[in-house]
Each structure stands twice: as structure tokens, then as C-alpha cells.
Coordinates of C-alpha atoms and ligand atoms in Angstrom, one line a residue:
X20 CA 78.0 97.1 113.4
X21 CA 81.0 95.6 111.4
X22 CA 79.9 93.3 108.2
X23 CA 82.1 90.8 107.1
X24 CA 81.5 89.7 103.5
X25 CA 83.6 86.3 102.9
X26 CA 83.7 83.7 100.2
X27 CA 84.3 79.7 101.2
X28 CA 87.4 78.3 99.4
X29 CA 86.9 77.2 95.6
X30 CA 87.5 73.3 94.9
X31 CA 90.1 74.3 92.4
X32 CA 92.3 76.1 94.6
X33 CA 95.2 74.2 93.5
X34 CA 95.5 76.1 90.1
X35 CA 95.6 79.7 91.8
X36 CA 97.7 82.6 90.7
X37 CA 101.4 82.6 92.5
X38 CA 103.7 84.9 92.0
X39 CA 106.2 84.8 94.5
X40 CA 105.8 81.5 95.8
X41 CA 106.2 77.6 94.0
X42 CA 103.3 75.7 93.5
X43 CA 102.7 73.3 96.8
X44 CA 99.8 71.1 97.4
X45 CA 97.1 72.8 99.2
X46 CA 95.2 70.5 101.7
X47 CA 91.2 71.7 100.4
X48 CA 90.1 70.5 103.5
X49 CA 92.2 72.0 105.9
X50 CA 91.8 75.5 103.8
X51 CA 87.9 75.1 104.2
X52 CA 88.4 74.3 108.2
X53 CA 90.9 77.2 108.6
X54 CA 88.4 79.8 106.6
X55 CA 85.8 78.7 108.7
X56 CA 87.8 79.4 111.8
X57 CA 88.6 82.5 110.6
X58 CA 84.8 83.5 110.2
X59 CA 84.1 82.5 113.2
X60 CA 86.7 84.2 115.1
X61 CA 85.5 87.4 112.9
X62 CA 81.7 86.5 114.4
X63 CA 82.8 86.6 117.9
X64 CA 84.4 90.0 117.5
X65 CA 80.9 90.8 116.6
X66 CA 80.7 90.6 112.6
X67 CA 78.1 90.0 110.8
X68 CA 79.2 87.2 108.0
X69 CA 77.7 87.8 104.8
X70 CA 78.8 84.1 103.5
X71 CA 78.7 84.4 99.8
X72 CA 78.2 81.3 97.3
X73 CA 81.0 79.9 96.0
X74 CA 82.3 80.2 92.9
X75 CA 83.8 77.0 91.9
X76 CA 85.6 78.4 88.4
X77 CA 88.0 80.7 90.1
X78 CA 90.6 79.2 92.2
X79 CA 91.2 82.6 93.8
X80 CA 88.0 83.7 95.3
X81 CA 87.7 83.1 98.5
X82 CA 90.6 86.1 98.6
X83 CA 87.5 88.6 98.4
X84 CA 89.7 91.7 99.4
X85 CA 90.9 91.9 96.0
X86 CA 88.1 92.9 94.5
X87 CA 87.1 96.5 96.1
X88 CA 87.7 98.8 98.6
X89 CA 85.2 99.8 100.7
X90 CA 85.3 103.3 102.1
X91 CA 82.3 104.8 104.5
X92 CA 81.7 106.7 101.8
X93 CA 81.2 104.1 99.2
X94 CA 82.8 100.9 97.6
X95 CA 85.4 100.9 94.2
X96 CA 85.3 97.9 92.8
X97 CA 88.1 97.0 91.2
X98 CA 89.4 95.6 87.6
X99 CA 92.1 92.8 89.2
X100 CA 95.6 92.7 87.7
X101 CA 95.4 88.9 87.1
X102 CA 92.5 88.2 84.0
X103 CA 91.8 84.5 86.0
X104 CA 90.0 87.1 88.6
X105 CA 88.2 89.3 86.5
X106 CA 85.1 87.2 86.7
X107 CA 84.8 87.6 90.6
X108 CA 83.1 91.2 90.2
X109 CA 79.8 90.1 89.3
X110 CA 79.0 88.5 92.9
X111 CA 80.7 91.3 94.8
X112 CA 78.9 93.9 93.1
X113 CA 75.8 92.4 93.9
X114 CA 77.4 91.9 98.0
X115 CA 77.9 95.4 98.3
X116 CA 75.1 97.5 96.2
X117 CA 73.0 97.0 99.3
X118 CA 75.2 98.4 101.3
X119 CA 77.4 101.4 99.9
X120 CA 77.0 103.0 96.3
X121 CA 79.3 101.8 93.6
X122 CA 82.5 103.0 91.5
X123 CA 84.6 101.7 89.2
X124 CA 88.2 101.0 88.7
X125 CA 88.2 101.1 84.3
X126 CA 90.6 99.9 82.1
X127 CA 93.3 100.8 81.2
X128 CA 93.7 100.6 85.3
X129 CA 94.3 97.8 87.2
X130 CA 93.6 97.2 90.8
X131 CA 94.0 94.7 93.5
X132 CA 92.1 95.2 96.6
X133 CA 95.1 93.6 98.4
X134 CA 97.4 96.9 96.8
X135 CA 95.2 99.4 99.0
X136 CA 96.0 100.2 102.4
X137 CA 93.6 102.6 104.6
X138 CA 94.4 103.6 107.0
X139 CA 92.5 107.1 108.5
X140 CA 92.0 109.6 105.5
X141 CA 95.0 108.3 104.0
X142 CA 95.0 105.6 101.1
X143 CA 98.2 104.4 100.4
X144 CA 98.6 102.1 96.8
X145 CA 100.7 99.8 95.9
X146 CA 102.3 100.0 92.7
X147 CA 102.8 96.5 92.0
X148 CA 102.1 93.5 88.8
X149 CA 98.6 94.3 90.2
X150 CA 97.8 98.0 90.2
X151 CA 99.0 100.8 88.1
X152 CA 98.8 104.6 88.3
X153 CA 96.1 104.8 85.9
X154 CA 94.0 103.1 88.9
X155 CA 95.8 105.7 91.3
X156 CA 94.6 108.3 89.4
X157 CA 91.1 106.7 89.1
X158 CA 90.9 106.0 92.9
X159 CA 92.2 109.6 93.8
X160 CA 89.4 110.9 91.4
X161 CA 86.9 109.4 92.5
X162 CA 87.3 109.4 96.4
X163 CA 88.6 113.7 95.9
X164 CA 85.2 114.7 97.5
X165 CA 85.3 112.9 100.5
X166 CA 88.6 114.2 101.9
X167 CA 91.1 111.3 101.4
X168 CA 94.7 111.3 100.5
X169 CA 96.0 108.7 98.1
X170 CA 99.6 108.1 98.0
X171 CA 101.5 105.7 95.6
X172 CA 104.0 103.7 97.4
X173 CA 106.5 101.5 96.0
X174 CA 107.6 98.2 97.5
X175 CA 109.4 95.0 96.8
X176 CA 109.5 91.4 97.9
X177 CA 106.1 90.2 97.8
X178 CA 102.6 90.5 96.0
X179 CA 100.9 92.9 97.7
X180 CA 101.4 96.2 99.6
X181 CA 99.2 94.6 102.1
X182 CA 101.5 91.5 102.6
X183 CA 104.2 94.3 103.6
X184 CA 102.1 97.0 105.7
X185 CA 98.9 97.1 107.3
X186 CA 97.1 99.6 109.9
X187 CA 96.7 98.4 113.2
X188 CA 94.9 101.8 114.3
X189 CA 94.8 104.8 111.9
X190 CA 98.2 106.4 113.0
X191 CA 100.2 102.9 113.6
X192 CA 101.4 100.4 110.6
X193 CA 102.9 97.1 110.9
X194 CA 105.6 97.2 108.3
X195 CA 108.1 94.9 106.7
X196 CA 111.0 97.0 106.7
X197 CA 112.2 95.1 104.0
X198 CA 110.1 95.1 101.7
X199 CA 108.4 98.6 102.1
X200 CA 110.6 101.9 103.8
X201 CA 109.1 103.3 107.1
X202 CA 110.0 107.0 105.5
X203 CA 106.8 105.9 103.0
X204 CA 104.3 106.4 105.2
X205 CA 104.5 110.2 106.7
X206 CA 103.1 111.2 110.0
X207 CA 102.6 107.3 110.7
X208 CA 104.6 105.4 113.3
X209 CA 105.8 102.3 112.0
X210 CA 106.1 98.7 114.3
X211 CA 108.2 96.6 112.2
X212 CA 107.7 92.7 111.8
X213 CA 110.0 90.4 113.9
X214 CA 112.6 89.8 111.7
X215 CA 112.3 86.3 111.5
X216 CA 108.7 86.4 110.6
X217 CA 108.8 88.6 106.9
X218 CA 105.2 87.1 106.2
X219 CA 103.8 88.6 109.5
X220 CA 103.2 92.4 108.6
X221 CA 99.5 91.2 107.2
X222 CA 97.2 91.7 110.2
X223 CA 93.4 92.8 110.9
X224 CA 91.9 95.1 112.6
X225 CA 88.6 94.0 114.7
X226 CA 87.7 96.8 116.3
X227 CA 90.1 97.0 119.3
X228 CA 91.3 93.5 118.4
X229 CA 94.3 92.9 115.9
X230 CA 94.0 89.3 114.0
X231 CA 98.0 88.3 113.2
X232 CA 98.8 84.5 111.8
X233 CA 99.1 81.8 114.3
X234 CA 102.6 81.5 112.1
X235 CA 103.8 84.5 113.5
X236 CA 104.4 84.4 117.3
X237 CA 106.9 86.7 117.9
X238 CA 105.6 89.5 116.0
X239 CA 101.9 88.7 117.8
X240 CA 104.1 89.6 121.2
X241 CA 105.8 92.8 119.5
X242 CA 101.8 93.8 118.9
X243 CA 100.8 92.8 122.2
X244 CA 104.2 94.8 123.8
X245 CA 102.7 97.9 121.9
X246 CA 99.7 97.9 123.5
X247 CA 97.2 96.1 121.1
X248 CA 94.9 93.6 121.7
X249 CA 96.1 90.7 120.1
X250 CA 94.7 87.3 118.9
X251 CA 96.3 84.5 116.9
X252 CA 94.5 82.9 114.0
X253 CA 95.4 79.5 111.9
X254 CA 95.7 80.5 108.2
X255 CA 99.0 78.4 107.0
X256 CA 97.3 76.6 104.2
X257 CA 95.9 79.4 102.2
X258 CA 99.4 80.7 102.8
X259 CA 100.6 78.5 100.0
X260 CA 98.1 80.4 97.6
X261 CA 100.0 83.9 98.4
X262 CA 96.9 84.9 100.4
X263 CA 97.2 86.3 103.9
X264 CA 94.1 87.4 106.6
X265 CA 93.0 90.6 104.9
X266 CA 92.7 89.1 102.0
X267 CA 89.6 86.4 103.1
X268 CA 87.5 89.6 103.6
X269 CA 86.0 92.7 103.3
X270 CA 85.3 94.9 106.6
X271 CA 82.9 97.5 107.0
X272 CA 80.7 99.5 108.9
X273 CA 77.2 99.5 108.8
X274 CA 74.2 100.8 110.6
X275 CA 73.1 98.8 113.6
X276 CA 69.6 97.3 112.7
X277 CA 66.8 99.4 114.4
X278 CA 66.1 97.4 118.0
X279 CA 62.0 96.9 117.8
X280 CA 60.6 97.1 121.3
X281 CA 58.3 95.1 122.5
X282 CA 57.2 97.5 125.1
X283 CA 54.2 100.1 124.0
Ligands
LIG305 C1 96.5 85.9 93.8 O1 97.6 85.7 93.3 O2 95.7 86.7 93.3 C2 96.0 84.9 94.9 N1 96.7 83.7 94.7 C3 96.4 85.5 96.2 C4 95.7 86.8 96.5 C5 95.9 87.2 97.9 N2 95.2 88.4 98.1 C6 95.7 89.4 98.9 O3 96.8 89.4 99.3 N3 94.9 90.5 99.0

């Protein structure tokens, strides 16, 4: 079964990190309602939420994704670009020990969650304000004996790889063709955002289901035209922190819980 492990929104949202975007009021309330939405949506697809407890002294994490990568194989944690997010490890270390054995993204590396793209055996990392090819080389170290590829990619426009590509099955990325080249990503086909919509390419992949912002219509039809199973989901306040819908969680496969039968 697919867990979910999410974080509620942090009172002081309002001083987050921005880099691309100006500061705007951020409703808490309507962030909270949205986040909860989201989780449930991600319960009906048949997660399993593992809710942690808020941490009130950083703005940023309820954007869990940031903070490590979790393979079959095991989880990186990372050491975030920004220092204001350094102090999210702790809780996510403890989140995921249970689940998957640990590495650890050292300095002088840095590493956003939010840089890393999966997608098959292929990582693809974002070289951005966030991550840097110490981290690369780090990542491509440490996941060498489980048979992945990690590629550096560069990009523009925006804070994240992830805000320009994401998988929506392992051989098919949704890319902003603006701010990342198709010709980056070998041997994947490439479905490019609506170009009206250059905050769409950030989408999640449920299974057979792919999650895309309610914000987004016309890209949600160029998904649904392709094939995929589409579903629209409200995130436009936590928009206005630079976070999109990967970024609210981490995904990943566990074992189903053994069934005890009643029957002798
Ligand atoms: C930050 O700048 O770190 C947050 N305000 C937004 C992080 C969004 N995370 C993501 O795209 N993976």
C-alpha cells in the first residue's frame, strides 16, 4: 500500500522562503482547509496518511517533499538549500526510520527534495539555489548499488526542477518547455504544459490517478487527452509560498499489513 507522510501548515507561514515570487498574504485558514483536502483526496486513492505534528517554528514545513527522497530501496534525507529549513530533518528522520533505512545528503551538499525527479530508474537533479553537484555526487553514490541513473539537469524560471517537470508514469514527463528542454530527459516522452498555465507542470502520481492544480484546467484536459486519469485539486493558497502538490508529501510504497483471519 502507498503511505503518505504529510505535515499540517505552520502558523507562521507568512514568513516563508520566496524566491521567485513577492510576498502576498497567505489566508492560514484557507491553506489549512486546502491541505486537508489534499489529504483526503490522497486517502481516497487509498493512502495511508501518516499526519505528522506540526512544527510551528518553520514557516515551510508542511512542504515535506523537501526534505528526502524516498526510493524502494531506502530514503536520503536531505541537507535543504535554505538554513530556515534545516531544522525540519529531525521529525522526518524519525517519519521514515520505520519504514526504509536511512542516508544522508552531507555538507558541503545541498539538497531539496523538490530538485529530485524519479521517474523509473532514472533520477534526474536539479541544479538550482537549492542543490549542488556535491549532493549529485552524494546521491549518485549512494543509490550506485541499486541500479539507478542520476542525471543533473539544468533549468530556469522557477524554484524547483519539480515546479518545471514531473513523471506522470515512468516513461512520460509533464514539462514546462520553458523553463526545462524536452532534449533533457532521454528516452522520455515529454507532454508539455498548456502554455497559458507555466505553473501546471507540478503534478502527482496516485497510482493510476494524476493529481494536477484545480488552477490549471487546460493542462488537466491535455493530461486527460493523453490518456491519464485525471483529478483536479484546490492548492492556490500555498501557491503564494512557491509550493506546489508534490511538495505537501512524500509517497511511498509499503507492505500491505498482514490480513489476520478470523477463520481457523
Ligand atoms: C521554499 O522556498 O522552500 C518554500 N517556500 C517552498 C518549497 C516548495 N517545495 C517544493 O517545491 N518542493
Amino acid at each position: 500500500m502507498l503511505v503518505a507522510v504529510t505535515r499540517g501548515v505552520s502558523p507562521d507561514i507568512g514568513h516563508c522562503e520566496l524566491t521567485h515570487l513577492e510576498r502576498e498574504p497567505i489566508d492560514i485558514d484557507v491553506a489549512r482547509t486546502q491541505h486537508t483536502l489534499y489529504e483526503r483526496v490522497l486517502e481516497d486513492l487509498g493512502c495511508r496518511i501518516e499526519h505528522l505534528a506540526d512544527e510551528p517554528d518553520f514557516p515551510d514545513s508542511v512542504f515535506v517533499e523537501d526534505i528526502a527522497v524516498v526510493l524502494g530501496e531506502l530514503a536520503v534525507i536531505t541537507r535543504p538549500g535554505a538554513l530556515s529549513r534545516r531544522g525540519e530533518r529531525p521529525s522526518i528522520e524519525r517519519a521514515l526510520s520505520p519504514h526504509r533505512r536511512l542516508a544522508h545528503i552531507r555538507a558541503p551538499g545541498i539538497l531539496d527534495g523538490g530538485d529530485v525527479l524519479v521517474a523509473g530508474r532514472s533520477i534526474h537533479v536539479g541544479l538550482s539555489t537549492r542543490s549542488n553537484v556535491e549532493a549529485v555526487e552524494q546521491l549518485r553514490r549512494i543509490v550506485a548499488d541499486h541500479g539507478y541513473e542520476v542525471f543533473e539537469v539544468g533549468f530556469r524560471g522557477c524554484l524547483h526542477l519539480k515546479s518545471a517537470a514531473t513523471a506522470v508514469s515512468n516513461d512520460t514527463l509533464l514539462i514546462n518547455p520553458e523553463w526545462v528542454d524536452a532534449g533533457t530527459f532521454p528516452g522520455k516522452t515529454c507532454i508539455p504544459v498548456d502554455p497559458s498555465e507555466p505553473n501546471a507542470a507540478n503534478v502527482v502520481r496516485v497510482g493510476d490517478t494524476v493529481l494536477f492544480a484545480a488552477a490549471f484546467p487546460r493542462t488537466g484536459g491535455r493530461l486527460a487527452a493523453a490518456g491519464f486519469d485525471v483529478q483536479p485539486v484546490e492548492a492556490s493558497e500555498l501557491a503564494k509560498a512557491e509550493g506546489a502538490l508534490t511538495c505537501c508529501s512524500l509517497l511511498f510504497d509499503v507492505p500491505n499489513p498482514i490480513e489476520h483471519s478470523t477463520q481457523e
